[in-house]
Coordinates of C-alpha atoms in Angstrom, one line a residue:
M1 CA -8.6 -16.4 -22.7
R2 CA -5.9 -17.7 -21.8
V3 CA -3.9 -15.3 -18.5
T4 CA -0.5 -15.9 -17.2
V5 CA 0.3 -14.1 -13.6
V6 CA 3.7 -13.3 -12.7
G7 CA 3.4 -12.6 -9.0
A8 CA 1.4 -13.2 -6.2
G9 CA 1.9 -9.5 -4.0
V10 CA -1.7 -8.1 -3.5
V11 CA -1.6 -6.4 -7.7
G12 CA -1.1 -9.6 -8.8
T13 CA -3.5 -10.9 -7.7
M14 CA -5.6 -9.1 -8.2
H15 CA -5.0 -9.0 -11.5
A16 CA -5.6 -13.0 -11.4
W17 CA -8.8 -12.4 -9.7
H18 CA -10.7 -9.8 -12.5
A19 CA -9.2 -12.8 -15.0
V20 CA -11.6 -14.9 -13.3
E21 CA -14.2 -13.0 -12.8
R22 CA -14.0 -12.7 -16.9
G23 CA -14.3 -15.9 -17.2
H24 CA -10.8 -16.6 -18.3
Q25 CA -8.5 -19.2 -17.6
V26 CA -5.3 -18.5 -15.0
V27 CA -2.6 -20.2 -14.2
Q28 CA -0.5 -17.9 -11.2
I29 CA 3.6 -17.6 -10.6
E30 CA 5.2 -17.1 -7.6
R31 CA 8.4 -17.5 -7.1
E32 CA 8.3 -17.9 -2.8
A33 CA 5.4 -20.8 -1.9
E34 CA 3.5 -17.2 -0.8
A35 CA 4.3 -13.9 -1.6
R36 CA 6.9 -12.1 1.4
G37 CA 7.1 -8.6 -0.4
A38 CA 6.0 -5.4 0.5
S39 CA 2.0 -6.8 0.0
L40 CA 2.8 -8.4 3.7
R41 CA 4.9 -5.4 4.7
N42 CA 2.3 -3.2 5.0
F43 CA 0.3 -1.1 7.2
G44 CA -3.1 -2.8 5.2
Q45 CA -4.5 0.5 4.8
I46 CA -7.0 1.2 1.7
W47 CA -5.7 4.7 2.0
V48 CA -7.8 7.9 -0.6
S49 CA -7.1 10.7 2.1
G50 CA -3.8 11.8 1.0
R51 CA -3.9 11.1 -3.4
A52 CA -3.4 13.5 -5.1
G53 CA -6.3 15.1 -7.3
G54 CA -7.7 14.2 -10.8
E55 CA -6.5 10.4 -11.8
E56 CA -5.1 9.3 -8.8
L57 CA -7.4 10.3 -6.7
E58 CA -10.1 8.0 -8.3
A59 CA -8.1 4.8 -9.2
A60 CA -8.9 4.8 -4.9
L61 CA -12.0 5.3 -4.7
R62 CA -13.0 3.1 -8.0
A63 CA -10.1 0.7 -6.0
R64 CA -12.2 1.9 -1.7
E65 CA -15.3 0.8 -4.1
L66 CA -13.8 -2.1 -5.2
W67 CA -12.1 -3.7 -1.7
E68 CA -15.5 -3.2 -0.5
G69 CA -17.9 -5.6 -2.4
I70 CA -14.6 -8.3 -2.6
G71 CA -14.7 -7.5 1.6
G72 CA -17.9 -8.7 0.9
R73 CA -18.1 -12.2 -0.9
V74 CA -15.0 -12.7 0.8
P75 CA -14.8 -11.8 4.5
A76 CA -11.4 -13.1 5.9
L77 CA -10.5 -10.3 4.0
G78 CA -11.7 -8.8 6.8
F79 CA -12.8 -5.4 5.3
R80 CA -13.4 -2.9 7.7
P81 CA -14.3 0.9 6.6
N82 CA -12.9 2.2 9.7
G83 CA -11.7 6.0 8.6
S84 CA -8.9 8.4 9.4
L85 CA -8.1 10.7 11.7
T86 CA -5.4 13.2 11.9
P87 CA -5.2 15.5 14.9
V88 CA -3.4 19.3 14.6
R89 CA -1.4 20.6 17.0
G90 CA -1.3 24.1 16.4
P91 CA -2.2 27.4 14.1
L92 CA -0.2 26.1 11.3
E93 CA -0.7 22.5 11.3
L94 CA -4.7 23.6 11.7
A95 CA -3.9 25.6 8.2
V96 CA -2.8 23.2 6.2
A97 CA -5.7 20.1 7.9
E98 CA -8.1 23.9 6.5
A99 CA -7.0 23.8 3.1
A100 CA -7.8 20.2 2.7
V101 CA -11.1 20.7 3.2
A102 CA -11.3 23.9 0.6
R103 CA -10.3 21.5 -1.9
A104 CA -12.7 20.8 -4.3
D105 CA -12.7 17.4 -4.5
A106 CA -12.9 17.3 -0.2
A107 CA -16.7 15.9 -0.2
A108 CA -15.6 13.5 -2.0
R109 CA -12.7 12.2 0.6
G110 CA -15.4 12.2 2.7
Y111 CA -12.9 15.5 4.6
K112 CA -14.6 16.9 8.0
L113 CA -12.4 19.1 10.5
L114 CA -13.0 17.9 13.8
T115 CA -12.8 19.0 17.4
P116 CA -10.9 17.7 19.2
G117 CA -14.3 16.7 20.7
G118 CA -16.1 15.8 18.3
A119 CA -12.8 13.7 16.9
R120 CA -13.0 11.9 20.7
A121 CA -16.5 10.3 20.4
L122 CA -15.5 8.4 16.6
N123 CA -12.2 7.2 17.9
P124 CA -12.1 7.5 22.3
A125 CA -8.5 6.6 21.8
L126 CA -7.6 9.4 21.5
R127 CA -7.0 10.7 25.1
G128 CA -3.8 13.3 24.2
D129 CA -3.8 16.4 23.2
F130 CA -4.3 18.7 19.8
T131 CA -6.1 21.5 18.6
A132 CA -8.3 19.3 16.3
A133 CA -8.3 16.7 13.7
L134 CA -8.9 16.0 9.9
Y135 CA -11.1 13.1 9.2
C136 CA -10.9 11.4 6.1
E137 CA -14.6 8.9 6.2
R138 CA -13.3 7.3 2.8
D139 CA -9.9 5.4 4.3
A140 CA -10.5 1.6 5.6
A141 CA -8.2 -1.2 6.2
V142 CA -7.6 -5.1 5.4
E143 CA -5.4 -7.3 6.7
P144 CA -2.6 -7.5 5.1
R145 CA -0.8 -10.7 6.1
T146 CA -3.7 -12.5 5.4
A147 CA -4.8 -10.3 2.5
Q148 CA -3.6 -12.2 0.0
L149 CA -4.0 -15.7 1.2
A150 CA -7.3 -15.2 1.5
L151 CA -8.4 -14.1 -2.0
R152 CA -6.3 -17.1 -2.8
A153 CA -8.8 -19.3 -1.1
E154 CA -11.3 -18.0 -3.2
L155 CA -9.4 -17.8 -6.2
L156 CA -8.7 -21.7 -5.7
K157 CA -12.3 -22.6 -5.5
S158 CA -12.7 -21.9 -9.0
P159 CA -11.7 -24.2 -11.2
N160 CA -10.5 -21.7 -13.8
Y161 CA -7.7 -20.8 -11.3
T162 CA -4.4 -22.8 -11.2
F163 CA -1.4 -21.1 -8.6
L164 CA 2.0 -22.5 -9.1
P165 CA 4.0 -21.4 -6.4
G166 CA 7.7 -21.8 -5.2
R167 CA 8.9 -21.1 -9.3
E168 CA 10.9 -18.4 -10.2
V169 CA 10.5 -17.7 -14.7
R170 CA 13.1 -17.4 -16.3
D171 CA 11.8 -16.3 -20.0
V172 CA 9.3 -14.9 -21.5
T173 CA 8.9 -14.5 -25.3
G174 CA 6.1 -13.5 -28.0
A175 CA 2.9 -15.0 -28.3
G176 CA 2.3 -15.2 -24.5
T177 CA 5.2 -18.3 -22.6
V178 CA 6.5 -18.2 -20.3
R179 CA 9.2 -20.9 -19.1
D180 CA 10.7 -21.5 -14.9
D181 CA 12.9 -22.5 -13.2
H182 CA 10.9 -26.1 -12.7
G183 CA 11.2 -26.7 -16.5
D184 CA 7.5 -26.3 -17.9
T185 CA 6.9 -24.1 -20.5
H186 CA 3.7 -22.5 -19.6
H187 CA 1.5 -20.6 -22.4
A188 CA -1.4 -18.2 -22.3
D189 CA -3.1 -15.2 -24.4
T190 CA -1.5 -12.7 -22.2
V191 CA 1.1 -12.5 -19.7
V192 CA 1.2 -10.1 -17.3
L193 CA 4.5 -9.3 -14.7
C194 CA 3.5 -8.2 -11.7
T195 CA 6.7 -8.0 -10.4
G196 CA 7.3 -5.9 -7.4
A197 CA 9.8 -4.4 -6.8
W198 CA 12.0 -6.9 -8.7
L199 CA 13.4 -4.7 -10.8
G200 CA 16.5 -6.9 -12.2
G201 CA 17.3 -10.1 -14.4
L202 CA 14.8 -11.1 -16.4
V203 CA 12.2 -7.1 -15.6
R204 CA 15.9 -6.0 -16.5
E205 CA 16.5 -7.6 -20.0
L206 CA 12.7 -8.2 -21.0
A207 CA 12.1 -3.6 -19.9
G208 CA 15.5 -2.5 -20.8
P209 CA 17.3 0.2 -18.6
D210 CA 16.0 2.7 -17.9
L211 CA 12.9 1.7 -16.8
P212 CA 10.8 4.8 -14.7
V213 CA 11.0 2.8 -12.1
R214 CA 12.7 3.2 -8.1
R215 CA 13.4 1.2 -4.9
V216 CA 11.9 2.4 -2.1
R217 CA 13.4 1.2 1.4
L218 CA 11.0 1.9 4.6
Q219 CA 10.9 0.3 8.6
M220 CA 7.6 -0.3 10.3
M221 CA 6.0 -1.4 13.6
Q222 CA 3.5 -4.2 15.4
T223 CA 2.9 -3.9 19.0
D224 CA 0.8 -6.3 21.1
P225 CA -2.9 -5.7 22.3
L226 CA -3.6 -2.3 22.8
G227 CA -6.2 -3.9 24.8
E228 CA -9.4 -1.4 23.8
P229 CA -10.5 -0.3 20.6
L230 CA -8.7 1.9 17.9
T231 CA -11.6 2.2 15.4
T232 CA -9.6 5.1 13.4
S233 CA -6.5 4.8 11.3
V234 CA -4.6 7.5 12.7
A235 CA -1.5 9.5 11.3
D236 CA 0.1 12.6 12.2
A237 CA 0.2 15.9 10.9
D238 CA 4.1 15.1 9.1
S239 CA 1.5 12.7 6.5
F240 CA 1.1 15.8 5.0
R241 CA 4.3 16.6 4.4
Y242 CA 4.1 13.6 3.1
Y243 CA 1.2 12.5 1.0
P244 CA 0.1 15.4 -2.4
A245 CA -3.6 15.7 -1.8
Y246 CA -2.3 18.6 1.2
A247 CA 0.2 21.0 -1.0
S248 CA -0.9 24.7 -0.5
K249 CA 0.7 28.0 1.1
A250 CA -0.4 26.5 4.6
L251 CA 1.9 23.7 4.0
D252 CA 5.1 25.6 2.6
E253 CA 4.5 27.9 5.9
L254 CA 4.7 24.7 7.8
N255 CA 7.5 23.2 5.9
A256 CA 9.1 26.7 6.2
R257 CA 8.1 27.6 10.9
Q258 CA 8.3 24.5 11.5
P259 CA 10.0 21.6 10.0
Q260 CA 10.8 17.7 10.9
P261 CA 12.1 17.3 13.2
D262 CA 15.6 15.8 13.6
T263 CA 14.9 12.0 13.0
A264 CA 11.6 12.9 10.8
A265 CA 13.2 14.3 9.1
A266 CA 16.6 12.2 8.8
H267 CA 14.2 8.7 7.1
K268 CA 11.5 11.6 6.2
M269 CA 8.9 9.8 8.3
Q270 CA 5.4 10.6 9.1
L271 CA 3.4 8.0 11.6
L272 CA 0.4 6.0 10.3
M273 CA -0.8 3.8 12.9
V274 CA -3.3 0.6 12.0
Q275 CA -5.0 -1.9 14.6
R276 CA -5.2 -4.9 13.4
A277 CA -7.6 -8.2 13.8
D278 CA -5.7 -9.7 16.8
G279 CA -5.8 -5.5 19.0
G280 CA -1.9 -5.1 18.2
L281 CA -1.2 -2.0 16.0
T282 CA 0.3 -1.7 13.0
I283 CA 3.1 1.6 13.0
G284 CA 5.4 3.0 11.0
D285 CA 7.2 4.2 8.5
T286 CA 10.2 6.2 7.6
H287 CA 11.2 6.4 3.2
E288 CA 14.6 5.4 2.5
Y289 CA 15.6 6.4 -1.5
E290 CA 19.1 5.7 -2.4
H291 CA 21.1 3.0 -3.3
P292 CA 22.4 0.3 -1.8
F293 CA 20.0 0.1 1.1
A294 CA 20.7 -0.7 4.6
F295 CA 21.0 -4.2 5.5
D296 CA 19.3 -3.5 9.1
T297 CA 17.1 -1.8 11.1
V298 CA 17.7 1.3 13.4
E299 CA 15.9 2.0 16.7
E300 CA 15.9 5.8 16.2
P301 CA 12.3 6.0 14.1
Y302 CA 11.2 4.0 16.1
E303 CA 12.1 5.7 19.1
H304 CA 10.4 8.9 17.0
L305 CA 7.3 7.2 16.6
T306 CA 6.5 5.4 19.9
G307 CA 7.1 9.3 21.4
V308 CA 4.4 10.5 18.2
V309 CA 1.9 7.5 19.3
E310 CA 2.2 7.8 22.9
S311 CA 1.3 11.8 22.5
L312 CA -1.6 10.7 20.4
L313 CA -2.5 8.2 23.1
G314 CA -2.7 9.8 25.9
R315 CA -0.9 5.8 27.9
P316 CA 2.0 4.3 27.6
L317 CA 2.5 2.0 23.9
P318 CA 2.1 -2.0 24.0
R319 CA 5.3 -4.0 24.2
V320 CA 6.1 -4.3 19.8
R321 CA 7.0 -7.8 19.0
H322 CA 7.8 -7.3 15.7
R323 CA 10.1 -4.3 13.7
W324 CA 10.0 -5.3 9.9
A325 CA 11.9 -3.0 6.8
G326 CA 10.2 -3.9 3.4
V327 CA 10.8 -2.6 0.0
Y328 CA 8.5 -1.5 -2.7
A329 CA 9.1 -0.1 -6.7
Q330 CA 7.8 3.7 -7.0
C331 CA 7.1 4.6 -10.2
T332 CA 9.5 8.2 -10.0
D333 CA 6.5 9.9 -12.4
P334 CA 4.7 10.9 -9.4
G335 CA 2.0 12.0 -11.6
K336 CA 1.4 8.0 -12.4
V337 CA -0.3 5.8 -10.4
V338 CA 1.3 2.3 -12.0
H339 CA 4.0 1.6 -15.0
R340 CA 2.2 0.2 -17.2
Q341 CA 4.7 -1.0 -19.9
Q342 CA 4.0 -3.9 -22.7
V343 CA 8.0 -5.4 -23.4
H344 CA 6.6 -8.4 -25.9
E345 CA 4.6 -9.5 -27.6
G346 CA 1.0 -10.6 -25.6
V347 CA 3.1 -9.6 -22.6
W348 CA 3.2 -6.5 -19.8
L349 CA 4.7 -5.5 -17.1
V350 CA 2.4 -3.4 -14.5
T351 CA 4.3 -2.1 -11.1
G352 CA 6.0 0.6 -9.3
P353 CA 2.1 1.5 -7.4
G354 CA 4.6 2.1 -4.8
G355 CA 3.3 3.0 -1.2
R356 CA -0.2 3.2 -3.6
G357 CA -0.3 -0.5 -3.9
M358 CA -2.8 -1.4 -1.7
T359 CA -4.5 0.9 -1.9
C360 CA -5.1 0.9 -5.4
A361 CA -4.7 -2.8 -6.9
P362 CA -8.1 -3.9 -7.5
A363 CA -7.9 -0.9 -9.7
I364 CA -5.5 -1.0 -11.9
A365 CA -6.4 -3.8 -12.4
E366 CA -8.7 -3.7 -13.5
T367 CA -7.8 -0.8 -16.2
T368 CA -5.0 -3.2 -16.9
A369 CA -7.7 -6.0 -18.2
N370 CA -10.3 -3.2 -19.6
E371 CA -6.7 -1.9 -21.9
L372 CA -6.1 -5.6 -22.5
G373 CA -9.6 -6.1 -23.6
W374 CA -10.1 -9.0 -21.1

């Protein structure tokens, strides 16, 4: 079978990976020299802890299993099963963590409620004051800025794989025919469009104007090396307000009695933090949903995140060396992990995983491969 994949972000690359693994001939087309969108501008988290129960959690757990297997073959991914800690302060935040640990699927996630001493035994860098910490053993991480490069290097070892960068697809017709802006035509049995947040132009022509996917903008930053290991990923209790796994009466009480600080509320913020291979910290993030998006980054969210991180580490944050904004595509139906739609004969659009893209991409692509009979 011949497969054409359009898009070289993590979702597209995982589709190419599964197709090559199943013995198919794959051409992957990317409009940039390399993907530069949300697949690079994220935490690199394989984030099981906050996923909604049911299909979303199953996809995250399957993807976590696949990431570990691929990481064993491709060490340059930087896969590490580091788990995560979410320190909590006070009885209201603690009650949300306790409700999470009481979930029927808590064991599948690897949830445990730890004392401050237990949390510091896992992650000694957390020297700040907190009441307890929610631990999720199944969380993991990869290196987002180099993961696609590492996967591509492995794919290129196969004679069945061709990568065509710097080409924008201009036309897709039935029977798997793709024409790019170099004037070349590519024929395949199946075409998969993994275009990320690129939802206009050709995508709108193929999928129609009512695509149930929206774009979301975020701000993040990265520091100089911390100078010591941050052995787990770290979140704060504002992540309880954002991720569906934490919905409970305890969360309702937290929201009613202990609202977010003004800056965090205005920018729909949570703290997520992961240490990179060079020792620096990737820290975020914000969420902006209303178009048109701002073209600049604003400083108040960074100031807020710096204060939260320093309160947990009990020390000053290293110098910030990068700040950036990113945009990702998110299904408007919160019950769907991804939007998968046949837009033409032999042509499928797969987009909208939202903040789950890095986590769930291997499982999303595996599901596509299974459904299309690869």
